[in-house]
Short mmCIF file of C-alpha atoms in Angstrom, two decimals:
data_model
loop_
_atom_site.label_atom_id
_atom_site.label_comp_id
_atom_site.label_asym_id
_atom_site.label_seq_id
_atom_site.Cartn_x
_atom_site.Cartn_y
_atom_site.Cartn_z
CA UNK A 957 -5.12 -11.78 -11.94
CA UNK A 958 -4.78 -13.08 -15.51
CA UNK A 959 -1.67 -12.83 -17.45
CA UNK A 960 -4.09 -11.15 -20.09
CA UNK A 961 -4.08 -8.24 -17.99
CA UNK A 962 -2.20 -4.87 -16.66
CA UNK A 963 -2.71 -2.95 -13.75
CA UNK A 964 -1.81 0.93 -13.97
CA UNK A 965 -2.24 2.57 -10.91
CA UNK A 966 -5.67 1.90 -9.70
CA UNK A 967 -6.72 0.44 -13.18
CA UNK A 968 -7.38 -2.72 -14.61
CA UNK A 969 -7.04 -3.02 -18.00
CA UNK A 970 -7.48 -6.19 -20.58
CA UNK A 971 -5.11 -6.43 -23.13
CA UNK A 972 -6.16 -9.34 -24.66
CA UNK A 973 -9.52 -7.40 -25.87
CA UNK A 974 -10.97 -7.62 -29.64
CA UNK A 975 -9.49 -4.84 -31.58
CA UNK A 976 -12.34 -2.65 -30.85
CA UNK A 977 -11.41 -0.36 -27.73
CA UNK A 978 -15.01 -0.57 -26.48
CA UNK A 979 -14.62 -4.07 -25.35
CA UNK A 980 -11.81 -3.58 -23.25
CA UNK A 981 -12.89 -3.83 -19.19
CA UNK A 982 -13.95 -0.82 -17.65
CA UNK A 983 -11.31 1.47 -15.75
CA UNK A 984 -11.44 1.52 -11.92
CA UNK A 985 -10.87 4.39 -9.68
CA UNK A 986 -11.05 3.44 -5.99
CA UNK A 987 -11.68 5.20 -3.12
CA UNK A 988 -8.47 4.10 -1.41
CA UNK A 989 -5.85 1.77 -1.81
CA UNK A 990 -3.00 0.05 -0.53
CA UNK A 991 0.40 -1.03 -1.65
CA UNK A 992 2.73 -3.10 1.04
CA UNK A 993 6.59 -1.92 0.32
CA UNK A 994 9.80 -3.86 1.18
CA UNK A 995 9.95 -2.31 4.50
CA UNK A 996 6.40 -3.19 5.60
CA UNK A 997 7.82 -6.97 4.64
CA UNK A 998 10.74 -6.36 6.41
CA UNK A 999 9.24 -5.31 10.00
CA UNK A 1000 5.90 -8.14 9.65
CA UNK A 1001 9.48 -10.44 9.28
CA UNK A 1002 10.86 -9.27 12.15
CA UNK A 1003 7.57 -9.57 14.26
CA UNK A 1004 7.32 -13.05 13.05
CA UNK A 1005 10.86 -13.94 13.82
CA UNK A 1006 10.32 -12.66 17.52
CA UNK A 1007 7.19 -14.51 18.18
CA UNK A 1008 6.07 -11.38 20.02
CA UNK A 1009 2.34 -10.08 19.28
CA UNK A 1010 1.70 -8.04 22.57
CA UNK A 1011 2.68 -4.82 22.82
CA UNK A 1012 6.34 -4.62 22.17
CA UNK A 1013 9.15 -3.03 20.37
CA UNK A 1014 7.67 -1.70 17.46
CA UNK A 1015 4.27 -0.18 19.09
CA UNK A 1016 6.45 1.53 21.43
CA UNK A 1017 8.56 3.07 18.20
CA UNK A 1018 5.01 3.37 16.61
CA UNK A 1019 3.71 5.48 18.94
CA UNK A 1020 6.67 7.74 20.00
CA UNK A 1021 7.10 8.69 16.39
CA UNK A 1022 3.33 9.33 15.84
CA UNK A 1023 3.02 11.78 19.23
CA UNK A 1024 6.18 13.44 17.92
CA UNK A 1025 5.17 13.98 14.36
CA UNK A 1026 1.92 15.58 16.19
CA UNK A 1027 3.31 17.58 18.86
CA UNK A 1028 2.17 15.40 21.58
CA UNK A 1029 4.31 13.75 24.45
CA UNK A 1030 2.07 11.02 24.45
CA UNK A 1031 0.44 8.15 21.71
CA UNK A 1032 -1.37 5.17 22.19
CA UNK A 1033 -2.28 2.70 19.53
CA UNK A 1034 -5.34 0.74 19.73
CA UNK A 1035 -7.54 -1.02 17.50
CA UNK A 1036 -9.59 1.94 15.57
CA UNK A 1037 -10.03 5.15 15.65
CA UNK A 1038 -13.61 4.72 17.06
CA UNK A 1039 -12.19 2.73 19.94
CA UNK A 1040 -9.88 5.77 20.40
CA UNK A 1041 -12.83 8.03 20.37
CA UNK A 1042 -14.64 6.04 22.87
CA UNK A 1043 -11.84 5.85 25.71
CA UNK A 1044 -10.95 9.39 25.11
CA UNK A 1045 -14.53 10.30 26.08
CA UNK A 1046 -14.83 7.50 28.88
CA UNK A 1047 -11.38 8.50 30.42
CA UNK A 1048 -12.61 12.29 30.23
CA UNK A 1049 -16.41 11.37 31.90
CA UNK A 1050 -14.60 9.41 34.72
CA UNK A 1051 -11.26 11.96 35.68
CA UNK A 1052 -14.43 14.58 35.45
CA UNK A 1053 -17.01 13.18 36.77
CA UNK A 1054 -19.06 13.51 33.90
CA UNK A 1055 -23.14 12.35 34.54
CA UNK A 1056 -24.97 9.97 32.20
CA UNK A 1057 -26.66 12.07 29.46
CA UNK A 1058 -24.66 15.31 29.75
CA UNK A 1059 -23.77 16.73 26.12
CA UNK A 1060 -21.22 16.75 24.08
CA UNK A 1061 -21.20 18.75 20.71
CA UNK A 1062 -20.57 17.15 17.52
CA UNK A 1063 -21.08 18.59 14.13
CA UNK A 1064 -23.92 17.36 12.18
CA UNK A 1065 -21.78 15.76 8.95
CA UNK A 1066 -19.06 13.41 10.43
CA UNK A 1067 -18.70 10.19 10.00
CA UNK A 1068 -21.70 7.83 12.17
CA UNK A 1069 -18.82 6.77 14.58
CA UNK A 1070 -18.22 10.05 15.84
CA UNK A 1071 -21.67 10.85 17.68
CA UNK A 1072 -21.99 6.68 17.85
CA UNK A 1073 -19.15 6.61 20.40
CA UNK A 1074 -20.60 9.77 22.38
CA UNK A 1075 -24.12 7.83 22.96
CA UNK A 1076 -22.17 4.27 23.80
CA UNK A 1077 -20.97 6.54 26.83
CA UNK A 1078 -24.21 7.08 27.78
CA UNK A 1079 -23.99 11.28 26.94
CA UNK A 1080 -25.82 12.96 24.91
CA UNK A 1081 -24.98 14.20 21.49
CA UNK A 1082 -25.92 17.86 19.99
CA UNK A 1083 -25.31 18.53 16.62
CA UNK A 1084 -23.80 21.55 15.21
CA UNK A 1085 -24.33 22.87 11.63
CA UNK A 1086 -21.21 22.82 9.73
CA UNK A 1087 -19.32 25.61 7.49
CA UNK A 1088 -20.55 25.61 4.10
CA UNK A 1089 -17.08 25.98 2.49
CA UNK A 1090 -14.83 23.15 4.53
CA UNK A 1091 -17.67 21.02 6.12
CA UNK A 1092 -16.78 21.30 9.28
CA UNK A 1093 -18.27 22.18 12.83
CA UNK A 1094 -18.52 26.15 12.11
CA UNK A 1095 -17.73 27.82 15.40
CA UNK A 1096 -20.18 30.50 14.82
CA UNK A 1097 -23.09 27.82 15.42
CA UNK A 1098 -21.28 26.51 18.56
CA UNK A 1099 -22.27 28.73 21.55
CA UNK A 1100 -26.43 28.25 20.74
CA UNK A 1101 -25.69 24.53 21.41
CA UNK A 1102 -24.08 25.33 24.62
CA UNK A 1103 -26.14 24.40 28.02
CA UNK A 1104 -25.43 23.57 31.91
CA UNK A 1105 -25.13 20.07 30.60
CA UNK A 1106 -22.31 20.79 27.84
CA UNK A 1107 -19.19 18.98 28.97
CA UNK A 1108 -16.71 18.65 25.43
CA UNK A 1109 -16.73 20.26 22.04
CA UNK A 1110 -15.70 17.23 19.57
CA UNK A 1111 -14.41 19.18 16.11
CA UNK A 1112 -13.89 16.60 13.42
CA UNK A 1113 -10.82 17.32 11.11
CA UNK A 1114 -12.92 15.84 7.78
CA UNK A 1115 -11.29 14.30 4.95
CA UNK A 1116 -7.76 15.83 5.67
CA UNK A 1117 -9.04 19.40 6.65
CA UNK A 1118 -8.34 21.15 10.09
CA UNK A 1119 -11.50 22.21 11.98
CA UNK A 1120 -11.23 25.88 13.13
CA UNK A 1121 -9.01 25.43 16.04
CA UNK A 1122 -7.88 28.59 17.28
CA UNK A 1123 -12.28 29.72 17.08
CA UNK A 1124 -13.51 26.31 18.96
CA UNK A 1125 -10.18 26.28 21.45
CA UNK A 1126 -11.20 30.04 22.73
CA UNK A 1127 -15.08 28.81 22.79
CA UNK A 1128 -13.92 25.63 24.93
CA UNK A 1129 -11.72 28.02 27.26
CA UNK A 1130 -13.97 30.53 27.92
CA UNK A 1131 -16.50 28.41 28.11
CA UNK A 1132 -14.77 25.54 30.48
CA UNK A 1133 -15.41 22.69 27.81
CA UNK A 1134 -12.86 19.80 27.31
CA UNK A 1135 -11.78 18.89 23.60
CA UNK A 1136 -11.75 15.88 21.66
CA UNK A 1137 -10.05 16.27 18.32
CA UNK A 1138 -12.03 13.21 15.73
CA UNK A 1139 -8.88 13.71 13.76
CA UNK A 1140 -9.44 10.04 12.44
CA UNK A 1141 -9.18 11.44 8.53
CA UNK A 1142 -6.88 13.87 9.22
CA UNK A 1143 -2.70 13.42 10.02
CA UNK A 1144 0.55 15.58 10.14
CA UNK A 1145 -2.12 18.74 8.94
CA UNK A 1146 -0.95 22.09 11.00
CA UNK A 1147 -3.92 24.84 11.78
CA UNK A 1148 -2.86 28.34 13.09
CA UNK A 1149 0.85 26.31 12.86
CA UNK A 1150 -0.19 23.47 15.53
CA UNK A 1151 -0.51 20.18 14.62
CA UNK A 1152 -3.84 18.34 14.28
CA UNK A 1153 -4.40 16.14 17.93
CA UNK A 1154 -2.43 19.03 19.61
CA UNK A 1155 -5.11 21.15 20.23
CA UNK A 1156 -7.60 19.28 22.73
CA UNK A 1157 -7.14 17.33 25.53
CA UNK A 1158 -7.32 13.89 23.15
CA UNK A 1159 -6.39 14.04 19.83
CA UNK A 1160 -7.93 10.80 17.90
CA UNK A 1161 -6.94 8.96 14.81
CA UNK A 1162 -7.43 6.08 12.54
CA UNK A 1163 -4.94 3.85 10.58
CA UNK A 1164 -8.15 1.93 9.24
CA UNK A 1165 -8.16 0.90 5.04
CA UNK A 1166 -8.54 3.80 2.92
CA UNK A 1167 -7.20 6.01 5.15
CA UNK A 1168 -4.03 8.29 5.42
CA UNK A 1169 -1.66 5.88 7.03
CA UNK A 1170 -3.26 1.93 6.43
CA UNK A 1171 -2.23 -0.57 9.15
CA UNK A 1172 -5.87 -2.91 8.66
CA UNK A 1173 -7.32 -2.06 11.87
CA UNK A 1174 -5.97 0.21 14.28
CA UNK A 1175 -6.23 3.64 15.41
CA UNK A 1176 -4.35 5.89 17.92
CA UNK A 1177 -5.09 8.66 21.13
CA UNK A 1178 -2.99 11.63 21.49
CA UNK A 1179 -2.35 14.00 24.58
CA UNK A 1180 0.17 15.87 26.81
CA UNK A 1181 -1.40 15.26 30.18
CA UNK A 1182 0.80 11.85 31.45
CA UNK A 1183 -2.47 11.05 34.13
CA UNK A 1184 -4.71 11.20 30.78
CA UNK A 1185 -2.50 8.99 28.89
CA UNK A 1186 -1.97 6.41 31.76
CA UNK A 1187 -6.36 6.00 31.94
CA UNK A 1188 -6.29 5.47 28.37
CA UNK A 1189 -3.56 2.88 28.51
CA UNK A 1190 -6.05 1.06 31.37
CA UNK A 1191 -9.25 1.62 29.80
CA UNK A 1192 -7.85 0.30 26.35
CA UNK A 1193 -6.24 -2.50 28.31
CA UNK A 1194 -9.92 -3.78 30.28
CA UNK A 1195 -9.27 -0.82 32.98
CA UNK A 1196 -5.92 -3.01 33.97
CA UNK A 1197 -4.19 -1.48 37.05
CA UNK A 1198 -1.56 0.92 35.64
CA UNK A 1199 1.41 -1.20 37.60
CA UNK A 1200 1.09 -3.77 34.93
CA UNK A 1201 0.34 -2.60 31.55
CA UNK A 1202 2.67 -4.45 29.41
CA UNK A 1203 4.79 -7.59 29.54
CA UNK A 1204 7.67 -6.02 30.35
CA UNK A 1205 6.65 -3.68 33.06
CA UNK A 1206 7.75 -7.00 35.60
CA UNK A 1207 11.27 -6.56 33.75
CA UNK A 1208 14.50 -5.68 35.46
CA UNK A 1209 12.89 -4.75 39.05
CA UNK A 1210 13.58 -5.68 42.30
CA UNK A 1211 11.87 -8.32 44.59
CA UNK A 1212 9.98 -6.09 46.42
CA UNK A 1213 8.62 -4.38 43.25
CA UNK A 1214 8.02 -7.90 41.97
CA UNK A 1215 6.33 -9.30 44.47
CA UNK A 1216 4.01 -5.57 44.30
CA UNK A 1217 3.78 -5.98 40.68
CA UNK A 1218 2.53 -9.97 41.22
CA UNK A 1219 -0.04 -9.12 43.42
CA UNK A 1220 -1.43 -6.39 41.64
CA UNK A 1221 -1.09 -7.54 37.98
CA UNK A 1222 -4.47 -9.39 37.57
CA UNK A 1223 -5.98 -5.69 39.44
CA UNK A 1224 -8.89 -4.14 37.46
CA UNK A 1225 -9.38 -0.46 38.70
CA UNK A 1226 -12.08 0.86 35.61
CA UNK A 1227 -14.70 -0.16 33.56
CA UNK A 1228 -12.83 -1.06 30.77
CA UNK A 1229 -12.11 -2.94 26.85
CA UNK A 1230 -10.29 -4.65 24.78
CA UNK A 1231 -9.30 -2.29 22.42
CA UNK A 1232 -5.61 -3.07 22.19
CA UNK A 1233 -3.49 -3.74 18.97
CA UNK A 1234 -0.61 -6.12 17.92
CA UNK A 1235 3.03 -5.99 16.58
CA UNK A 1236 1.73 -6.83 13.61
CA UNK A 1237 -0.17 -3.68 12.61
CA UNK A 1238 2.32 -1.53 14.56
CA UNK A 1239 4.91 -3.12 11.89
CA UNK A 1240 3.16 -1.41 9.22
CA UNK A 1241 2.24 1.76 10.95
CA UNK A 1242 5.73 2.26 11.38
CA UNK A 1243 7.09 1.32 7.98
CA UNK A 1244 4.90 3.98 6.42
CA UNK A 1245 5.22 6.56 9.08
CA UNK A 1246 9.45 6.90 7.77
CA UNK A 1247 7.63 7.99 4.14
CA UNK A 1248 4.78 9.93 5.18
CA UNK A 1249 6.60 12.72 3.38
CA UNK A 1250 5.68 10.99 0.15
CA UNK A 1251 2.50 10.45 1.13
CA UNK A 1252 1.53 14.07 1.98
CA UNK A 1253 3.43 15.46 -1.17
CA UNK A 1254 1.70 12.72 -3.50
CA UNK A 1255 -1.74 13.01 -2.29
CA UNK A 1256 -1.44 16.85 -2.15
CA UNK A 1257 -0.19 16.44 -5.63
CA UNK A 1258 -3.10 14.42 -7.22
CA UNK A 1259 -5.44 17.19 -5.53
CA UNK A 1260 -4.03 19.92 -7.13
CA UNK A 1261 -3.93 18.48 -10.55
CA UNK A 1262 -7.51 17.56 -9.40
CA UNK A 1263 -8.37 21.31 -8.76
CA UNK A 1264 -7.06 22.41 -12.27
CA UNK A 1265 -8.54 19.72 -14.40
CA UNK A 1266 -11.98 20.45 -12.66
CA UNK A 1267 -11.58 23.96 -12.79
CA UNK A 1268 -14.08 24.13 -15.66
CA UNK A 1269 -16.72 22.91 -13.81
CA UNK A 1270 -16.78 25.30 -10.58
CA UNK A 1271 -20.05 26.91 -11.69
CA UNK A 1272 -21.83 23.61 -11.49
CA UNK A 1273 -19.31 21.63 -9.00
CA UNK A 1274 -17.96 23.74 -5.33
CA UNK A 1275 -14.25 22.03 -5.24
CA UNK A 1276 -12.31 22.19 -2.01
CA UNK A 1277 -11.41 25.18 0.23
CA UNK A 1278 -8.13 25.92 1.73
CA UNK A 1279 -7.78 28.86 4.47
CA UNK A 1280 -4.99 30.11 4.64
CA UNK A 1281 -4.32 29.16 8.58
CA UNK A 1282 -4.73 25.70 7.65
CA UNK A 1283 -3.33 22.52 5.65
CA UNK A 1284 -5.38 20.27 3.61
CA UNK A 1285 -3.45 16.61 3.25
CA UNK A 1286 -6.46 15.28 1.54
CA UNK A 1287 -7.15 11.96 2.62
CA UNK A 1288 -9.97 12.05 0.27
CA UNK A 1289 -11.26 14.48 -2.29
CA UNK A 1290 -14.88 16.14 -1.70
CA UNK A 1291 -17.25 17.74 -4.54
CA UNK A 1292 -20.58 18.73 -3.51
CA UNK A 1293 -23.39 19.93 -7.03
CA UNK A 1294 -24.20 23.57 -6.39
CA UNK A 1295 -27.74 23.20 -7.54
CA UNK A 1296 -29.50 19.94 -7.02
CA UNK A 1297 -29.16 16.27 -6.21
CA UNK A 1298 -25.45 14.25 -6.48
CA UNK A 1299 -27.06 11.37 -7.59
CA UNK A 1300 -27.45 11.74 -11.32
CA UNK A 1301 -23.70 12.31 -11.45
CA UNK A 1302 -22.53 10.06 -9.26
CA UNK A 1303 -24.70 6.98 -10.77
CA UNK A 1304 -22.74 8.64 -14.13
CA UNK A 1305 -19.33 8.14 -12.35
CA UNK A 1306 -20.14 4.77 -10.94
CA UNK A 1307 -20.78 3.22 -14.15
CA UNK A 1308 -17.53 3.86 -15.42
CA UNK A 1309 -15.64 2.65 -12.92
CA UNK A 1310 -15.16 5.71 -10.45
CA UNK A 1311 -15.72 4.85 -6.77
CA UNK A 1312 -17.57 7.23 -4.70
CA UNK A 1313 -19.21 7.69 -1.56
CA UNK A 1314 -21.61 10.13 0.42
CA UNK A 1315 -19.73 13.06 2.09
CA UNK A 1316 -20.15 11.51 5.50
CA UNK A 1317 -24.21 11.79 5.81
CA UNK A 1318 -25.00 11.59 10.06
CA UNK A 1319 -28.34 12.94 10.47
CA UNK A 1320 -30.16 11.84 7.90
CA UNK A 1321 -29.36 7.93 8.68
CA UNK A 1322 -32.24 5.93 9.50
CA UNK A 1323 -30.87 5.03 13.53
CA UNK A 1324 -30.63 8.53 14.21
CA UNK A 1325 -34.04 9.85 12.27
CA UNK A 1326 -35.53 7.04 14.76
CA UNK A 1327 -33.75 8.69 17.85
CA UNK A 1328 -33.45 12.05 17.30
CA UNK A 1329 -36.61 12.57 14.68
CA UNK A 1330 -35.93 14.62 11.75
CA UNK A 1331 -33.03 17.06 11.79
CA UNK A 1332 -32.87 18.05 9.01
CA UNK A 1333 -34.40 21.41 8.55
CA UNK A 1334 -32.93 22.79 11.29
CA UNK A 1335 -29.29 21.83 9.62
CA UNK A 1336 -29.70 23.64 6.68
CA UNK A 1337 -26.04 22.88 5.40
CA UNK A 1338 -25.92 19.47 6.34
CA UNK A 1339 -28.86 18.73 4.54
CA UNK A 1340 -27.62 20.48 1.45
CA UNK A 1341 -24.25 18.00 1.52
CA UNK A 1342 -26.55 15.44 2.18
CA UNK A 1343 -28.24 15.67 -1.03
CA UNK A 1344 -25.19 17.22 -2.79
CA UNK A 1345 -22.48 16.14 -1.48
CA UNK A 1346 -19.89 13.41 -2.18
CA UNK A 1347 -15.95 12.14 -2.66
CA UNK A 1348 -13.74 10.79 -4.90
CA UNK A 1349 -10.31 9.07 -3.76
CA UNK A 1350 -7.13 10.70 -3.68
CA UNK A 1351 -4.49 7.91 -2.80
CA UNK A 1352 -1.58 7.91 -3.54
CA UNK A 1353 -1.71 4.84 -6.03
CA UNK A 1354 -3.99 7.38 -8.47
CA UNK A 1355 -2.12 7.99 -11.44
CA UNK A 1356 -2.36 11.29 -13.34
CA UNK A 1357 -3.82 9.30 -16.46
CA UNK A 1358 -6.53 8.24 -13.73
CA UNK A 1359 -6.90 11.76 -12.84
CA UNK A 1360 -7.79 13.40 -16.44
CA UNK A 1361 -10.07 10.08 -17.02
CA UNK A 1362 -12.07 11.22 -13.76
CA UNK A 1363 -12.35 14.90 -15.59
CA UNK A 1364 -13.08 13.39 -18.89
CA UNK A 1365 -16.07 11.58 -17.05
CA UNK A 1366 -17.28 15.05 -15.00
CA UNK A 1367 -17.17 16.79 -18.09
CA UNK A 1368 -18.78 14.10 -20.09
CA UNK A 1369 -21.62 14.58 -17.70
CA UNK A 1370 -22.17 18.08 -18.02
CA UNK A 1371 -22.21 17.60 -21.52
CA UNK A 1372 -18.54 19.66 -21.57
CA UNK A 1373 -15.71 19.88 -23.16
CA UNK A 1374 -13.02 19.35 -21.11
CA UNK A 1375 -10.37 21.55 -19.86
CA UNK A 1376 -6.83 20.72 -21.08
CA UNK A 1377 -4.68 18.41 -18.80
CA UNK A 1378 -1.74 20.48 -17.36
CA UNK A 1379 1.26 18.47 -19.78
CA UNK A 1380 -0.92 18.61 -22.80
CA UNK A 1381 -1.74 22.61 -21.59
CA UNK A 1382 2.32 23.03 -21.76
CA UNK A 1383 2.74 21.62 -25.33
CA UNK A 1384 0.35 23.62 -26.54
CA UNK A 1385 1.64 26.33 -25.15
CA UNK A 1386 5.40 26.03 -26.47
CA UNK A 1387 3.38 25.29 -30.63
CA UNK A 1388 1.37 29.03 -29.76
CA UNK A 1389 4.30 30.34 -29.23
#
């Protein structure tokens, strides 16, 4: 970066411009962001210093912490949340004895992995319309989906919103479905007062860039069932033999378990990947687990301030929804036009500087209108966030001068003036009075 140059927050600003203010660079908003503390350094030093990749000491920490922050017994940390998607479905088809092309549901705006990871297991994905207020799977369109075939409900927790847990975990129990929580955008969130990942039999996450807790790649598999956990420890491991999962499993046993441990170690017993992670990532994960506090109560934070300065536009612009049962931690920050096409305004935001991207369009995208034909009209809500629908970021790096300049630009659009940013509302307040 130049030395004629400042960065605030998410901004990059010139300051060796003319003396005009239009030639200054534009301002940049991003989508997500990370920022490496002194205890990130510190653990990626003590990884180095132990010349220990495998899993070790701090994936074991990692995990523990993560299960416990989610009201799980059990975590395990692999490479992305999509790889934890896939063994949670492959472990679940095998303990089951799930058939090639039996169904799982999946609700028709998610992210591509989601349903991706259902048709790599050779089952069949069947969409379900989502709610028109939080955007995701709406339990009231769940039991039409439901055949002989149906073998899992997967409810995706989107953009740092609960699903309806305590609707789709009676459907699922009545109706002898297993659960697989896509909780990849979605962490420490309570619905009905249980955790996110608590709720199915897998709960699945991501650590990916841009998302709640960054580690690069990596993603992790909740559960409380201990003969679950071990199969996704295998399967994530090339379907290993559960006698020798780790390097230190040998450790500190006797001969006889030796010598059983020796000739079983190089033992494949499933179909399995390599899915696994490193100390590396697991040093991060960690580090920014012991401040997730600050996380949740910054990015919580920005969206509120969010929600006010916007508040001026809710005829044109539908802003988030909160039930009551649930948290929102807002990994991300949605807005969907309430008449008419997003991309008008979101050209308008792109130009100066404002990232964006489509609220998680499924089956509209080209693979799946070749697979499954069009969708579309028979998803009436997914197609309207489809056209409508998009998000803004709402990292914790996003300053609150970043904030009003993303209202200044909505407003701007809608040829508005805009609403009064809460510290300039307070002065004016105190010279009324």
């Amino acid at each position: 970066m130049s030395n004629n140059s400042q960065v605030l927050g998410p901004f990059r600003v010139r300051t060796d411009a003319p003396h005009t203010p239009a030639a200054a660079a534009p301002l940049k908003v991003t989508v997500g962001d990370l920022q490496m503390g002194a205890k990130e350094k510190e653990y990626l030093g003590q990884v180095i210093d132990s010349n220990r990749l495998s899993y070790g000491p701090f994936t074991k920490r990692f995990e523990e912490m993560f299960a416990e922050m989610h009201d799980c017994k059990f975590a395990i940390f692999c490479n992305s949340g999509t790889s934890a998607l896939h063994i949670a479905l492959a472990a679940l088809k095998e303990m089951h004895g799930w058939q090639d092309g039996d169904e799982v549901l999946v609700p028709a705006v998610t992210f591509v992995a989601t349903s991706n990871v259902v048709i790599h297991n050779n089952l069949t994905p069947v969409f379900v319309d989502v709610d028109p207020l939080t955007y995701n799977m709406d339990p009231a369109k769940i039991e039409a989906k439901i055949t002989p075939r149906t073998k899992a409900i997967l409810p995706v927790h989107l953009l740092g919103l609960p699903a309806d847990m305590v609707a789709i975990a009676e459907i699922a129990k009545r109706r002898g479905l297993k659960i697989v929580e896509d909780s990849c955008e979605t962490m420490f969130a309570n619905c009905a007062g249980r955790k996110v990942g608590s709720w199915g039999d897998v709960g699945c996450f991501s650590t990916y860039i841009a998302h709640y807790i960054v580690t690069g790649v990596g993603g992790l598999a909740t559960t409380n069932d201990p003969d679950l956990a071990i199969m996704l420890k295998s399967l994530m491991n090339h379907g290993r033999d559960s006698i020798y999962l780790s390097i230190d499993d040998d450790d500190g046993v006797n001969k006889k378990q030796l010598f059983e441990i020796a000739a079983r170690r190089f033992r494949f017993v499933h179909l399995g990947h390599s899915f696994r992670c490193t100390e590396m990532e697991a040093a991060i994960g960690l580090a920014q687990l012991e401040r997730k506090d600050d996380i949740i109560a910054r990015r919580t934070g920005i969206a509120k301030r969010y929600r006010e300065r916007f508040a001026g536009l809710n005829d044109v612009l539908q802003l988030p929804t909160i039930p009551a049962d649930r948290d929102h931690v807002f990994m991300l920050f949605p807005l969907v036009v309430r008449d008419g096409s997003k991309r008008d305004l979101v050209n308008h935001l792109e130009s100066h500087g404002i990232e964006t991207r489509d609220l998680l369009p499924l089956i509209n995208q080209p693979i799946y209108k070749k697979m499954f034909g069009d969708l579309e009209p028979h998803y009436p809500v997914a197609r309207w966030l489809n056209n409508s629908g998009f998000y803004i970021g709402c990292h914790q790096s996003i300053t609150n001068d970043a904030i009003d300049y993303v209202a200044d630009k909505l407003y701007e659009f809608f040829g508005r003036k805009p609403a009064v940013a809460p510290q300039r509302a307070a002065v004016w307040s105190k010279v009324v009075a």
